[in-house]
mmCIF file with all atom_site columns, C-alpha atoms in Angstrom:
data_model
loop_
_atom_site.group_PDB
_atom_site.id
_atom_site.type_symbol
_atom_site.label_atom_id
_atom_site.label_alt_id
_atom_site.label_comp_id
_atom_site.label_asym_id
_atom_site.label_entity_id
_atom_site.label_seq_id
_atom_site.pdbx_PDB_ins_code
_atom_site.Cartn_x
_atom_site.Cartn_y
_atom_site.Cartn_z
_atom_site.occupancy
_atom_site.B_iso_or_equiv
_atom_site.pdbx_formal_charge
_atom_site.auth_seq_id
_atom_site.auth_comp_id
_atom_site.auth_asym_id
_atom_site.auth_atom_id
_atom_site.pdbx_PDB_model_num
ATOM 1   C CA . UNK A 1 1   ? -7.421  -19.394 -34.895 1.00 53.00 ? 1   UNK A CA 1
ATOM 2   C CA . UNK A 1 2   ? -4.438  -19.734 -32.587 1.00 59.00 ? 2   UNK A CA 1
ATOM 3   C CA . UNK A 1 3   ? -5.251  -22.403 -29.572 1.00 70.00 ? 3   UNK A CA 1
ATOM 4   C CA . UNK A 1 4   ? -4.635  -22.289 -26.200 1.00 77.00 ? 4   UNK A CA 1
ATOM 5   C CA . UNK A 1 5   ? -1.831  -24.983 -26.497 1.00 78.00 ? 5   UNK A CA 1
ATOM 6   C CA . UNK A 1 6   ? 0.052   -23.279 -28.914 1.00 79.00 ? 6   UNK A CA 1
ATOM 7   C CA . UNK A 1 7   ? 0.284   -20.004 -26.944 1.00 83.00 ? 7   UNK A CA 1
ATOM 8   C CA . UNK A 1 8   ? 1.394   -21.739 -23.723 1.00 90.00 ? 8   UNK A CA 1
ATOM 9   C CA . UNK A 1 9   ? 4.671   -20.145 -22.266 1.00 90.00 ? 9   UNK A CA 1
ATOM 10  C CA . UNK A 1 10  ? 6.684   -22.692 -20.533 1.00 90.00 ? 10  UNK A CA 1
ATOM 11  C CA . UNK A 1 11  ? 7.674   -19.986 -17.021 1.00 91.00 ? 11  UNK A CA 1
ATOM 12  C CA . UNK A 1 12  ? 10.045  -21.367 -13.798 1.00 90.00 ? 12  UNK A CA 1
ATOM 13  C CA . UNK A 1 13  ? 7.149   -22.655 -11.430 1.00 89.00 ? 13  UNK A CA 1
ATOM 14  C CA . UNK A 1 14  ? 7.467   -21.273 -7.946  1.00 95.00 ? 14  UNK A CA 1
ATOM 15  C CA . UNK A 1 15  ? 6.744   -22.730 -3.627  1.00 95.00 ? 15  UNK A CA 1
ATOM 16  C CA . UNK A 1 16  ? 5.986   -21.296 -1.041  1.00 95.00 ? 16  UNK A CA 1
ATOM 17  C CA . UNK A 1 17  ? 9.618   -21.843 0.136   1.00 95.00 ? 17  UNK A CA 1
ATOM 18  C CA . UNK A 1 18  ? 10.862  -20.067 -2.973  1.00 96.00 ? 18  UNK A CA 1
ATOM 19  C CA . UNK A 1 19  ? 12.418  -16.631 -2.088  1.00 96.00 ? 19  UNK A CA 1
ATOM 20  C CA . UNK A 1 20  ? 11.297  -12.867 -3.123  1.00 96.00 ? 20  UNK A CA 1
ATOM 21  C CA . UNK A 1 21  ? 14.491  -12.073 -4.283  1.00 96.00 ? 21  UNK A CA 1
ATOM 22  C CA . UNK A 1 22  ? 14.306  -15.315 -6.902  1.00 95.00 ? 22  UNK A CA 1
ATOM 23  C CA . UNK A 1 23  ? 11.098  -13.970 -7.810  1.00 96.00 ? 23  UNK A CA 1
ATOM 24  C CA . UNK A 1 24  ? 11.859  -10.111 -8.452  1.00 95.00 ? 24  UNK A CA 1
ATOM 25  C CA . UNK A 1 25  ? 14.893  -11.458 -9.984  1.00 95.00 ? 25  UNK A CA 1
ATOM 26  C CA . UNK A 1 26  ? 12.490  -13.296 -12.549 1.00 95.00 ? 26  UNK A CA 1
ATOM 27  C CA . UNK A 1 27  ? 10.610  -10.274 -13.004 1.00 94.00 ? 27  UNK A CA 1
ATOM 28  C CA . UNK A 1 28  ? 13.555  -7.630  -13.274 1.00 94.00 ? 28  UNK A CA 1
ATOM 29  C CA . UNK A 1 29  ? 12.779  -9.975  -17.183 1.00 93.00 ? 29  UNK A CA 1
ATOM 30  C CA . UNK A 1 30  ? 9.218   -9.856  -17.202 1.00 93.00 ? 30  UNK A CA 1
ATOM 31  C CA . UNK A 1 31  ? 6.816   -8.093  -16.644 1.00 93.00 ? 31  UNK A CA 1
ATOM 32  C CA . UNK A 1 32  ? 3.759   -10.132 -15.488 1.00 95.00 ? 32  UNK A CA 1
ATOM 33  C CA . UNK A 1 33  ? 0.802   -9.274  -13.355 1.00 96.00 ? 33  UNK A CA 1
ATOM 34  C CA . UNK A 1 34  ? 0.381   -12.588 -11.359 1.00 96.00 ? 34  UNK A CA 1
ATOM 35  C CA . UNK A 1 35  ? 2.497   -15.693 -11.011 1.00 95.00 ? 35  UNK A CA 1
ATOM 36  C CA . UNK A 1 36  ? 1.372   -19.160 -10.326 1.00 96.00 ? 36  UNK A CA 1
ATOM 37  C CA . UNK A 1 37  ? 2.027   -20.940 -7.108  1.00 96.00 ? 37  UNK A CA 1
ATOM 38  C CA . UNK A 1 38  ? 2.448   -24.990 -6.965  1.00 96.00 ? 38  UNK A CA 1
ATOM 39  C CA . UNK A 1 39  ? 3.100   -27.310 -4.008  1.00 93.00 ? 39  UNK A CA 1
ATOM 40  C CA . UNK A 1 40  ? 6.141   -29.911 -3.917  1.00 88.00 ? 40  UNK A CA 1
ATOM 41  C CA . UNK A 1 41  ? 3.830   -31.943 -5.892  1.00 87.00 ? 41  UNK A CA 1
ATOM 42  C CA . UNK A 1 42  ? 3.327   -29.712 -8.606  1.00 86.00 ? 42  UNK A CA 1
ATOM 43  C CA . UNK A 1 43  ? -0.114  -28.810 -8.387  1.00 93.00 ? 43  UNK A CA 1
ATOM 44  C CA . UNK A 1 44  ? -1.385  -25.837 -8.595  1.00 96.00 ? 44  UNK A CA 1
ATOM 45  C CA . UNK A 1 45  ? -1.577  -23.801 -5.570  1.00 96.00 ? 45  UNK A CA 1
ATOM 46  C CA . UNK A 1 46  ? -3.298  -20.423 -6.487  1.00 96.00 ? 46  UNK A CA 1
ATOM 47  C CA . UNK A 1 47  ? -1.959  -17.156 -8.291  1.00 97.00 ? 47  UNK A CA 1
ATOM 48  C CA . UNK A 1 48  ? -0.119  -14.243 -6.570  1.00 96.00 ? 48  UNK A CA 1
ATOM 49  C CA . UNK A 1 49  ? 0.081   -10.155 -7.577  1.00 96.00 ? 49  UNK A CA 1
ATOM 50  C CA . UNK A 1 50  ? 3.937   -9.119  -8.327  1.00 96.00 ? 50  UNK A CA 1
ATOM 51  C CA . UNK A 1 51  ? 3.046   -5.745  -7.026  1.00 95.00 ? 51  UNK A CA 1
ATOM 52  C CA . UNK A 1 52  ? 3.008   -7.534  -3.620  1.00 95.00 ? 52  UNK A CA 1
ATOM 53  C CA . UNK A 1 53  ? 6.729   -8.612  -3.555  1.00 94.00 ? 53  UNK A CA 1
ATOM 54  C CA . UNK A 1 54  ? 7.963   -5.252  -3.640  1.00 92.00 ? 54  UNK A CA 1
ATOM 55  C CA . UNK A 1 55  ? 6.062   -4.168  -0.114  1.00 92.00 ? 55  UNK A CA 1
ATOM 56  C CA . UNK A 1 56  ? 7.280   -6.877  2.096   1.00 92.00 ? 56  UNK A CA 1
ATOM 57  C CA . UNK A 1 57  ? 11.523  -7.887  2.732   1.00 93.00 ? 57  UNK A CA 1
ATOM 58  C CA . UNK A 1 58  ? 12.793  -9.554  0.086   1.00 93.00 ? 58  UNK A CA 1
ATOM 59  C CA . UNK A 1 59  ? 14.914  -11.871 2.258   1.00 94.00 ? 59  UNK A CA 1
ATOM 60  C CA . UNK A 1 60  ? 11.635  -13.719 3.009   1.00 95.00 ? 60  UNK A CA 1
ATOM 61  C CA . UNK A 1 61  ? 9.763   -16.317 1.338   1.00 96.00 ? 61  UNK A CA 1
ATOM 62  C CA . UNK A 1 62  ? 6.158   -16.634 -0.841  1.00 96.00 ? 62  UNK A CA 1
ATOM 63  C CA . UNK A 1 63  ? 4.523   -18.169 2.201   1.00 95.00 ? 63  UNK A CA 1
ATOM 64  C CA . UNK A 1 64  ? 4.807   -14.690 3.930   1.00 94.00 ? 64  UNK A CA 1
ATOM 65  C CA . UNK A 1 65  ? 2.330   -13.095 1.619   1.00 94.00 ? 65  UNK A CA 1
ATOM 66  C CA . UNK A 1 66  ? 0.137   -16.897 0.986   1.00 93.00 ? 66  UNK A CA 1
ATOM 67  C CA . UNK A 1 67  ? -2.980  -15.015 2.565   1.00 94.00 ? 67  UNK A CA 1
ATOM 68  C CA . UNK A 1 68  ? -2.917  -12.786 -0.597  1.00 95.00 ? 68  UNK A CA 1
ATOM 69  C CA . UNK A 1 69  ? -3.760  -16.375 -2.988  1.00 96.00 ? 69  UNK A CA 1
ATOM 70  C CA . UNK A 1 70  ? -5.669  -16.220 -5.642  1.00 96.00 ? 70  UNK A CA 1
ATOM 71  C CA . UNK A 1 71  ? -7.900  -18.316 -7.411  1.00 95.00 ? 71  UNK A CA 1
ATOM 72  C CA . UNK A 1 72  ? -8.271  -18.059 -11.170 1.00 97.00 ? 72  UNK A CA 1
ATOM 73  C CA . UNK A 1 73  ? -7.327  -20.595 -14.190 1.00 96.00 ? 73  UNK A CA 1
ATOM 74  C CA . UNK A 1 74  ? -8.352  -21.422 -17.354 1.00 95.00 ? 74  UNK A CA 1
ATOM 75  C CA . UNK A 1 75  ? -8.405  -25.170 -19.180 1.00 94.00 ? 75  UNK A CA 1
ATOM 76  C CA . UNK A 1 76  ? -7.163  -25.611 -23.116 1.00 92.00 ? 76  UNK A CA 1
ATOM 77  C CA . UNK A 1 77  ? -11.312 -26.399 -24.119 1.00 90.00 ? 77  UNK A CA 1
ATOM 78  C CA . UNK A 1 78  ? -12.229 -22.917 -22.626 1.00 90.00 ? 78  UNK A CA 1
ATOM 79  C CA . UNK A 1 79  ? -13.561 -20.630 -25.159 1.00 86.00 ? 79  UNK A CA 1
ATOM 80  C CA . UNK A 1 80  ? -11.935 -17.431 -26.488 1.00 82.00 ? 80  UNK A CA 1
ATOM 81  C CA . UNK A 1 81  ? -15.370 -15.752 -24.540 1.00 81.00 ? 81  UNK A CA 1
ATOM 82  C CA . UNK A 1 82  ? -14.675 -17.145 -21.426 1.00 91.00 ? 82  UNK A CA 1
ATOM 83  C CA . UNK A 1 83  ? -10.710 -16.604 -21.373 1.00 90.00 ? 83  UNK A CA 1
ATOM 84  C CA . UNK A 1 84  ? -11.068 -12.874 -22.770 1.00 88.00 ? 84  UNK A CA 1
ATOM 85  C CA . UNK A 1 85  ? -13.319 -12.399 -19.565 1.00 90.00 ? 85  UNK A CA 1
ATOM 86  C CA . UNK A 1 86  ? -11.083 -14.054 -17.036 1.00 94.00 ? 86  UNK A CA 1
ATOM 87  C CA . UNK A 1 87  ? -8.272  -11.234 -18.607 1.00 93.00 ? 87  UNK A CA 1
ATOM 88  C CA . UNK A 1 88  ? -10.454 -8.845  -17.561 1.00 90.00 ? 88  UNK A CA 1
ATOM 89  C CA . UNK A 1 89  ? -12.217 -9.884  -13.998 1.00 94.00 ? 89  UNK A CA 1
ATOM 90  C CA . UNK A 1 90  ? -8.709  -10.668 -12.869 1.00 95.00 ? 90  UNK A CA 1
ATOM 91  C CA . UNK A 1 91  ? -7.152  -7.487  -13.892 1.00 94.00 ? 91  UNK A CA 1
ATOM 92  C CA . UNK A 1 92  ? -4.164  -9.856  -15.150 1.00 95.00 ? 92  UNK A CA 1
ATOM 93  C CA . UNK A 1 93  ? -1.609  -10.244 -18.211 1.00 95.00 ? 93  UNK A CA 1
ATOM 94  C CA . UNK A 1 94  ? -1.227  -13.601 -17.725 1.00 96.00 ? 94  UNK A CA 1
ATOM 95  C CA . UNK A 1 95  ? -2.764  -16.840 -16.689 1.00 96.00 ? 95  UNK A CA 1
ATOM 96  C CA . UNK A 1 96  ? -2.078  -20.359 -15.352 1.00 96.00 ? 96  UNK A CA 1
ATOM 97  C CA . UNK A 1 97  ? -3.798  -22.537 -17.763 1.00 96.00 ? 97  UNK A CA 1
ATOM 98  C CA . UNK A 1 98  ? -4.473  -26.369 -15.534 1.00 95.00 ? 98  UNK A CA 1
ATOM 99  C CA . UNK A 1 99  ? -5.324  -29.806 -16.690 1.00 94.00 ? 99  UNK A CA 1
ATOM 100 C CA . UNK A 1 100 ? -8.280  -31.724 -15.356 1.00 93.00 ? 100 UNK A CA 1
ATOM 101 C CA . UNK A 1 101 ? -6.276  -32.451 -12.005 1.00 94.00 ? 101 UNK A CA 1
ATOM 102 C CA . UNK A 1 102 ? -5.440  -29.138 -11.453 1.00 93.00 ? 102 UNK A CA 1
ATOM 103 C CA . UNK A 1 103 ? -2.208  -29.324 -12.205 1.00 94.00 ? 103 UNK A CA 1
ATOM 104 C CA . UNK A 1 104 ? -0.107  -26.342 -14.176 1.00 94.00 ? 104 UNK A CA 1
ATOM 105 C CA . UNK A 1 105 ? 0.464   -26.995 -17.924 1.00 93.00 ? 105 UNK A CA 1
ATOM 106 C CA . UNK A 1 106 ? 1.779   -23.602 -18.881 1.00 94.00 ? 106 UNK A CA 1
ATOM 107 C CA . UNK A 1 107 ? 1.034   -19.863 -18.950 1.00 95.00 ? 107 UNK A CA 1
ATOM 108 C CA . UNK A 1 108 ? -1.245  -17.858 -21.306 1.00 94.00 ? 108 UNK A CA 1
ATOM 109 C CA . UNK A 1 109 ? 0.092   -14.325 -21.776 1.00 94.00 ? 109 UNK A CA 1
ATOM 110 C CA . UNK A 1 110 ? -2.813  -11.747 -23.129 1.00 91.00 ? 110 UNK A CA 1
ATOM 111 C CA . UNK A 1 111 ? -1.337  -11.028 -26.232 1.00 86.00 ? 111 UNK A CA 1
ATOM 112 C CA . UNK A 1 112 ? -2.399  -14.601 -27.290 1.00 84.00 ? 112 UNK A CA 1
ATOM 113 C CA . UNK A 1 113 ? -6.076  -13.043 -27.540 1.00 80.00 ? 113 UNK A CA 1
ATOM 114 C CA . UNK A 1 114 ? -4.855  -10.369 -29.497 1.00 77.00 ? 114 UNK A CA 1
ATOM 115 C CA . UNK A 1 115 ? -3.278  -12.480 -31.750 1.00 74.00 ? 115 UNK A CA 1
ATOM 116 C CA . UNK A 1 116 ? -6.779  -14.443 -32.128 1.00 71.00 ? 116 UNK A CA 1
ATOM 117 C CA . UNK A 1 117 ? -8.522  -11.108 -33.017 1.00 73.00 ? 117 UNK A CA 1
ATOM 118 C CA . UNK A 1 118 ? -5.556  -10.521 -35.493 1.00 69.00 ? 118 UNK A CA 1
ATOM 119 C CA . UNK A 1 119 ? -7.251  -13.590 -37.474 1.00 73.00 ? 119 UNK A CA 1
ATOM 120 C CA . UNK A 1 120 ? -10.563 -12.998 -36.683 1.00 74.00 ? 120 UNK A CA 1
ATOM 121 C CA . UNK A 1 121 ? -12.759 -11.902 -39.917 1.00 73.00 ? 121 UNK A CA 1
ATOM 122 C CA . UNK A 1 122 ? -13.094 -8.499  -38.273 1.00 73.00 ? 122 UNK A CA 1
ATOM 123 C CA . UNK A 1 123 ? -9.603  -7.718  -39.562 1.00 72.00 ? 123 UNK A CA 1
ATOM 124 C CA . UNK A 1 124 ? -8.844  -10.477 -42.128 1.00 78.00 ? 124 UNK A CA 1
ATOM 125 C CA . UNK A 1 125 ? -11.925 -9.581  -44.380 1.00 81.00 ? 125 UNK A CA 1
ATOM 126 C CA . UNK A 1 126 ? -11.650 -7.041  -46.765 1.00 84.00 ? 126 UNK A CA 1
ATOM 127 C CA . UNK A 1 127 ? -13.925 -4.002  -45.937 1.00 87.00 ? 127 UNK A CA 1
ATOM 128 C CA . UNK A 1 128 ? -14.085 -0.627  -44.114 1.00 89.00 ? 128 UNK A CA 1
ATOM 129 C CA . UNK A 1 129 ? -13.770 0.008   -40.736 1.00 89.00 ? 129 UNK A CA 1
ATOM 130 C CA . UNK A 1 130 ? -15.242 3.414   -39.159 1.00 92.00 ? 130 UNK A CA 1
ATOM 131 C CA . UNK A 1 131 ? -14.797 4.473   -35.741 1.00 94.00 ? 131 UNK A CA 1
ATOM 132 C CA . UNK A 1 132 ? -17.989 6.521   -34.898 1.00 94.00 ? 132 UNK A CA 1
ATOM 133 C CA . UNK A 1 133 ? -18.867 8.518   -31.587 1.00 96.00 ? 133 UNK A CA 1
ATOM 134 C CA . UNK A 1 134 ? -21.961 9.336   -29.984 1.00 96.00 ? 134 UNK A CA 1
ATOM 135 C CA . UNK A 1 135 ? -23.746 10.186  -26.314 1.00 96.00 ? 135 UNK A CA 1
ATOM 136 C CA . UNK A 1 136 ? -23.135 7.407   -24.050 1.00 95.00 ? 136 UNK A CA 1
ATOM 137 C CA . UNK A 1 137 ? -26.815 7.520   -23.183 1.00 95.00 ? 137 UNK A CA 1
ATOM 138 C CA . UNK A 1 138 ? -28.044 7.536   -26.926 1.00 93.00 ? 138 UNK A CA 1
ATOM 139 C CA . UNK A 1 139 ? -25.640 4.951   -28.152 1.00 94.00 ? 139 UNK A CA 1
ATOM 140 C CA . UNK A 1 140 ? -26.883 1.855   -29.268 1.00 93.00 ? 140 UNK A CA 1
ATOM 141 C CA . UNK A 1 141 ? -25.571 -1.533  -31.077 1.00 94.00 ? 141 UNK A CA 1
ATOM 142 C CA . UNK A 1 142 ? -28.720 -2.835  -32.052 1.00 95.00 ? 142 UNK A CA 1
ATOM 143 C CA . UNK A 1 143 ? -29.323 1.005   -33.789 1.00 95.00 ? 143 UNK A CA 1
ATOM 144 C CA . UNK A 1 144 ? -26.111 0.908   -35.609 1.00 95.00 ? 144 UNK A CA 1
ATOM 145 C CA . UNK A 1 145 ? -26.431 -2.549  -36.296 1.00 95.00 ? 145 UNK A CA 1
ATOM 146 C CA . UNK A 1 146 ? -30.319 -2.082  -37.947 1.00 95.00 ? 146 UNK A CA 1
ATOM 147 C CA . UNK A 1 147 ? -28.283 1.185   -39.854 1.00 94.00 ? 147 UNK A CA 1
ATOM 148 C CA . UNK A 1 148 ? -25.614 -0.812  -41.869 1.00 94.00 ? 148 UNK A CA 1
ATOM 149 C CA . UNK A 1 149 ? -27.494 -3.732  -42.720 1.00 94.00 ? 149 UNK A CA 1
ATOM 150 C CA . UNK A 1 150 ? -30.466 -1.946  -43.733 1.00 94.00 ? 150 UNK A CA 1
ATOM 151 C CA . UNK A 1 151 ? -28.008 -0.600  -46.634 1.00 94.00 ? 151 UNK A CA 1
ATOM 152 C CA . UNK A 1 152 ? -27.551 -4.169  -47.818 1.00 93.00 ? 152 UNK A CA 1
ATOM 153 C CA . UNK A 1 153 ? -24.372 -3.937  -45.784 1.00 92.00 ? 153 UNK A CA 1
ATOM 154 C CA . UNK A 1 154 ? -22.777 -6.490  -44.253 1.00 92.00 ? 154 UNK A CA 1
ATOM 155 C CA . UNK A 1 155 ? -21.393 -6.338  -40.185 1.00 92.00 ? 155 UNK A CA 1
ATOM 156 C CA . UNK A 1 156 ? -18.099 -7.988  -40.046 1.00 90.00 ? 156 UNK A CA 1
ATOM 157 C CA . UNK A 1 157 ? -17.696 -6.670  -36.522 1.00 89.00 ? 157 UNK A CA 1
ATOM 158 C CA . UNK A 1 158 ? -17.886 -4.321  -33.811 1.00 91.00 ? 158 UNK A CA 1
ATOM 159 C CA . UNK A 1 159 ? -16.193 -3.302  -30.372 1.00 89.00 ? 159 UNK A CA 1
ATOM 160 C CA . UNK A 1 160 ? -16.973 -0.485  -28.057 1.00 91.00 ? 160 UNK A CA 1
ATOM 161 C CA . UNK A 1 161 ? -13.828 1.505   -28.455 1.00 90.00 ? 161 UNK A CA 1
ATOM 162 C CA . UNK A 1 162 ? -14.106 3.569   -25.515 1.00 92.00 ? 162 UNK A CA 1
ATOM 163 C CA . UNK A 1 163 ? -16.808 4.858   -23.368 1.00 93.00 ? 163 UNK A CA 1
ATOM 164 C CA . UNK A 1 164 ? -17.301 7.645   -20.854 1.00 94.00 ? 164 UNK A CA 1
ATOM 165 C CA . UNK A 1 165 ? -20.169 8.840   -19.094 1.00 95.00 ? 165 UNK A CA 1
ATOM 166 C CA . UNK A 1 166 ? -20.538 11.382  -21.474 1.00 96.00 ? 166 UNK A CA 1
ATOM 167 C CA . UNK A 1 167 ? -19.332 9.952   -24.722 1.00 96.00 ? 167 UNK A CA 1
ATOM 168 C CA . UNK A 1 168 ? -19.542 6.711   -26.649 1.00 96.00 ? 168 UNK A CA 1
ATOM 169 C CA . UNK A 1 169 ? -16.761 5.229   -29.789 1.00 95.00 ? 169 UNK A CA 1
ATOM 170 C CA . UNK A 1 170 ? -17.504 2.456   -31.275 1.00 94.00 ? 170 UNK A CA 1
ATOM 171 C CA . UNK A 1 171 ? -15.255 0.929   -34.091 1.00 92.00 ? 171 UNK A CA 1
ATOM 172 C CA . UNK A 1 172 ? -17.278 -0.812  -36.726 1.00 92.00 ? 172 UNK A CA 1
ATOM 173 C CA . UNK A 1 173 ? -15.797 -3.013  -39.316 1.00 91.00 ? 173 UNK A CA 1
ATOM 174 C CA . UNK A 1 174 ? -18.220 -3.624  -42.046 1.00 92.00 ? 174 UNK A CA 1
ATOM 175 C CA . UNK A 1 175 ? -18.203 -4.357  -46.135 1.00 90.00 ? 175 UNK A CA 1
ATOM 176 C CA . UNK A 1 176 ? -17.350 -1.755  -48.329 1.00 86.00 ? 176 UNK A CA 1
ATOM 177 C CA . UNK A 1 177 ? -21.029 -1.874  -50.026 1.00 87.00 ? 177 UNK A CA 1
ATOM 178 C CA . UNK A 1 178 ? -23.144 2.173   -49.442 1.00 90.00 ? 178 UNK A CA 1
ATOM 179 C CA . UNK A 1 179 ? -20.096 3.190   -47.368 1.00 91.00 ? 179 UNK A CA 1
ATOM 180 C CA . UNK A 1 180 ? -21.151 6.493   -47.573 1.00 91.00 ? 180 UNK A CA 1
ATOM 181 C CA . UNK A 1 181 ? -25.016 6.266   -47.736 1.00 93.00 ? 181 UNK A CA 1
ATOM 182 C CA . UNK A 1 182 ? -24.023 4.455   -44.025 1.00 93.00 ? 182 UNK A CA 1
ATOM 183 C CA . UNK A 1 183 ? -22.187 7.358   -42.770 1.00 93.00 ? 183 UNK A CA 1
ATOM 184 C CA . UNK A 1 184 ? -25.038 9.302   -43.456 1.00 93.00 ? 184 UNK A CA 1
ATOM 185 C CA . UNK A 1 185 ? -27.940 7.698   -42.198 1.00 94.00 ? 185 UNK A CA 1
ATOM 186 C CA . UNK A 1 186 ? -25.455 7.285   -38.809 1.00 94.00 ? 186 UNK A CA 1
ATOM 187 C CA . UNK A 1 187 ? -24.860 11.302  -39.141 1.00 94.00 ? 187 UNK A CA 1
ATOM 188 C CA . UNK A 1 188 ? -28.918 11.936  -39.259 1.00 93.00 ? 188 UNK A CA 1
ATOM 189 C CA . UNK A 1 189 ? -29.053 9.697   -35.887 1.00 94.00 ? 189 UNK A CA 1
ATOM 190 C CA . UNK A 1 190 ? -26.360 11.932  -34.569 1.00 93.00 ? 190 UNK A CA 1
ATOM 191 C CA . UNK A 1 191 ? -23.723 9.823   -34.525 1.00 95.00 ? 191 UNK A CA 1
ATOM 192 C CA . UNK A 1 192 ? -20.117 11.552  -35.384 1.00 94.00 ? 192 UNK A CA 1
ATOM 193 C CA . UNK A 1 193 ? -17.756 10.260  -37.642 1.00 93.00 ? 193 UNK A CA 1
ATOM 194 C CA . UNK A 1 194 ? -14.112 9.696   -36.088 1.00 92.00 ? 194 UNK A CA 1
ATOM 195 C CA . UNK A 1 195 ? -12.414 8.272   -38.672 1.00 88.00 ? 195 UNK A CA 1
ATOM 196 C CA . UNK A 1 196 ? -11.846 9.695   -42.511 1.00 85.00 ? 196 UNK A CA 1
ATOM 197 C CA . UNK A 1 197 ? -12.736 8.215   -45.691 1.00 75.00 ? 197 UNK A CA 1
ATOM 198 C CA . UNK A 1 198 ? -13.244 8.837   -49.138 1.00 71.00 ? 198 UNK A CA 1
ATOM 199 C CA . UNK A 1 199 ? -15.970 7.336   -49.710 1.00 58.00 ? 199 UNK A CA 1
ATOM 200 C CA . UNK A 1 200 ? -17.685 10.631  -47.117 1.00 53.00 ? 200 UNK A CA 1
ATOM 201 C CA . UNK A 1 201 ? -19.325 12.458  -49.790 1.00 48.00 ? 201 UNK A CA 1
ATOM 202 C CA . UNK A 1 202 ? -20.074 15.215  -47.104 1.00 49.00 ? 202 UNK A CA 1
ATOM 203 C CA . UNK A 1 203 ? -16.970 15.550  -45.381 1.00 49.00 ? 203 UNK A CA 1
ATOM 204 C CA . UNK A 1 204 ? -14.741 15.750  -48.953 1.00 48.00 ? 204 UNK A CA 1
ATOM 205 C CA . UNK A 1 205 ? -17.839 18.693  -50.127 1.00 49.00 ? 205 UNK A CA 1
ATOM 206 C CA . UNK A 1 206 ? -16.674 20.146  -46.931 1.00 44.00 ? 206 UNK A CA 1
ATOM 207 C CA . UNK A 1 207 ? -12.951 20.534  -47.310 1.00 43.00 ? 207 UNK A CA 1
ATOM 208 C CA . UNK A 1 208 ? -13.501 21.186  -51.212 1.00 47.00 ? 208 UNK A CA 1
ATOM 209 C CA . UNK A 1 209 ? -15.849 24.384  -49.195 1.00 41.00 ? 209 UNK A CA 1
ATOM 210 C CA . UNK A 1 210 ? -13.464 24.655  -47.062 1.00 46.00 ? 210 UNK A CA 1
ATOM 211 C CA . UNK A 1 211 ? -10.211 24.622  -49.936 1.00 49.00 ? 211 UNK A CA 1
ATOM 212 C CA . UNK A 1 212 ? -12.741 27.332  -52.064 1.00 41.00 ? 212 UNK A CA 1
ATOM 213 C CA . UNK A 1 213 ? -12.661 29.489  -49.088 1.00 42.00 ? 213 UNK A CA 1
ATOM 214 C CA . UNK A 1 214 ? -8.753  29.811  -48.533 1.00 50.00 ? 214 UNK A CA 1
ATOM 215 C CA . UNK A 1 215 ? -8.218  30.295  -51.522 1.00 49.00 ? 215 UNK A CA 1
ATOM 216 C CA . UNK A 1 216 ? -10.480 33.323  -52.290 1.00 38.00 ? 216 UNK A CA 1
ATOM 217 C CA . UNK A 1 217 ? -9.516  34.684  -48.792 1.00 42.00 ? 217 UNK A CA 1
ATOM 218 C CA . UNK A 1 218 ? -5.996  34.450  -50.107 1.00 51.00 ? 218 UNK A CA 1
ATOM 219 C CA . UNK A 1 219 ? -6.363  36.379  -53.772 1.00 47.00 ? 219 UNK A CA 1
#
């Protein structure tokens, strides 16, 4: 797995004396969420929103827009749990990553946890991934769970691919053992299947059907 330390971008640090132009000419480069704030000591202050510096004159300074400071960080021992979730609390592509004292040691940019679930046995084992729909009210993980492994199956992963208050995907990543005895049991618990494969008995009888059909419609 790729650590924390190793993802670390190495970004100017900025004051509250430093200018908005300096800063939108930073991020005229880049395009972050948040930046990090330190005092003259080089501790960390807080985080501020780049969407801010565009609403206020950029002849002033960060201090003008300090009420808008945020507070979220993450330390190299945090988990891949608990960094994934301050991502998504924060609404943020990036964070400020501190030592024990609270001071800045680097940046972690979001694709770093994307590169984690690159090497992650949900895509680095061999097997078969489905992505499979169903009512958002109906759809359960503990169901679909009890459904592959009570095939002798294996579950190598799962993530809620999207969700709606109507409909449900889910994109399973599983071993390649009763592939298609899976996608049926999932069918008779009215699950749809999103994704193709050849191992769908039903769904190749149905274009075969389907093929038979053209082609007498066509003699």
């Amino acid at each position: 797995m790729t650590t924390v330390e190793s993802s670390l971008l190495t970004l100017p640090t900025f004051t509250l004396s430093t200018p908005v132009h300096e800063v939108i000419a930073f991020l005229d480069q880049h395009d972050y969420s948040h930046l990090a704030l330190v005092d003259a000591n080089d501790s960390w202050i807080g985080n501020l929103a780049t969407s801010l510096l565009y609403e206020i004159d950029e002849t002033q300074t960060l201090a003008s827009i300090s009420y808008h400071v945020e507070s979220f960080y993450i330390q190299p021992t945090d988990d891949l749990a608990k960094i994934a979730d301050t991502f998504i609390q924060n609404k943020c592509n990036i964070l400020p990553v501190l030592d024990t004292e609270h001071y800045l040691i680097g940046m972690l940019p979001k694709a770093a946890i994307t590169a984690n679930l690159l090497e992650s046995t949900f895509l680095t084992e061999v097997g078969t991934t489905l992505l499979i729909e169903n009512d958002t009210e109906a759809c359960s993980l503990a169901k679909i769970t009890q459904l592959v492994e009570s095939n002798n199956s294996k579950l190598l992963g799962i993530i809620v691919w999207s969700t709606s208050d109507l409909k449900t995907q889910v994109l399973l990543r599983l071993t390649q053992k009763n592939v298609d005895t899976i996608i049926q049991d999932l069918r008779r618990f009215d699950f749809t299947i999103v994704s193709q494969h050849e191992e769908d008995s039903h769904q190749n009888k149905l274009i075969d059907h389907s093929n038979y059909l053209n082609k007498f419609l066509n003699i």
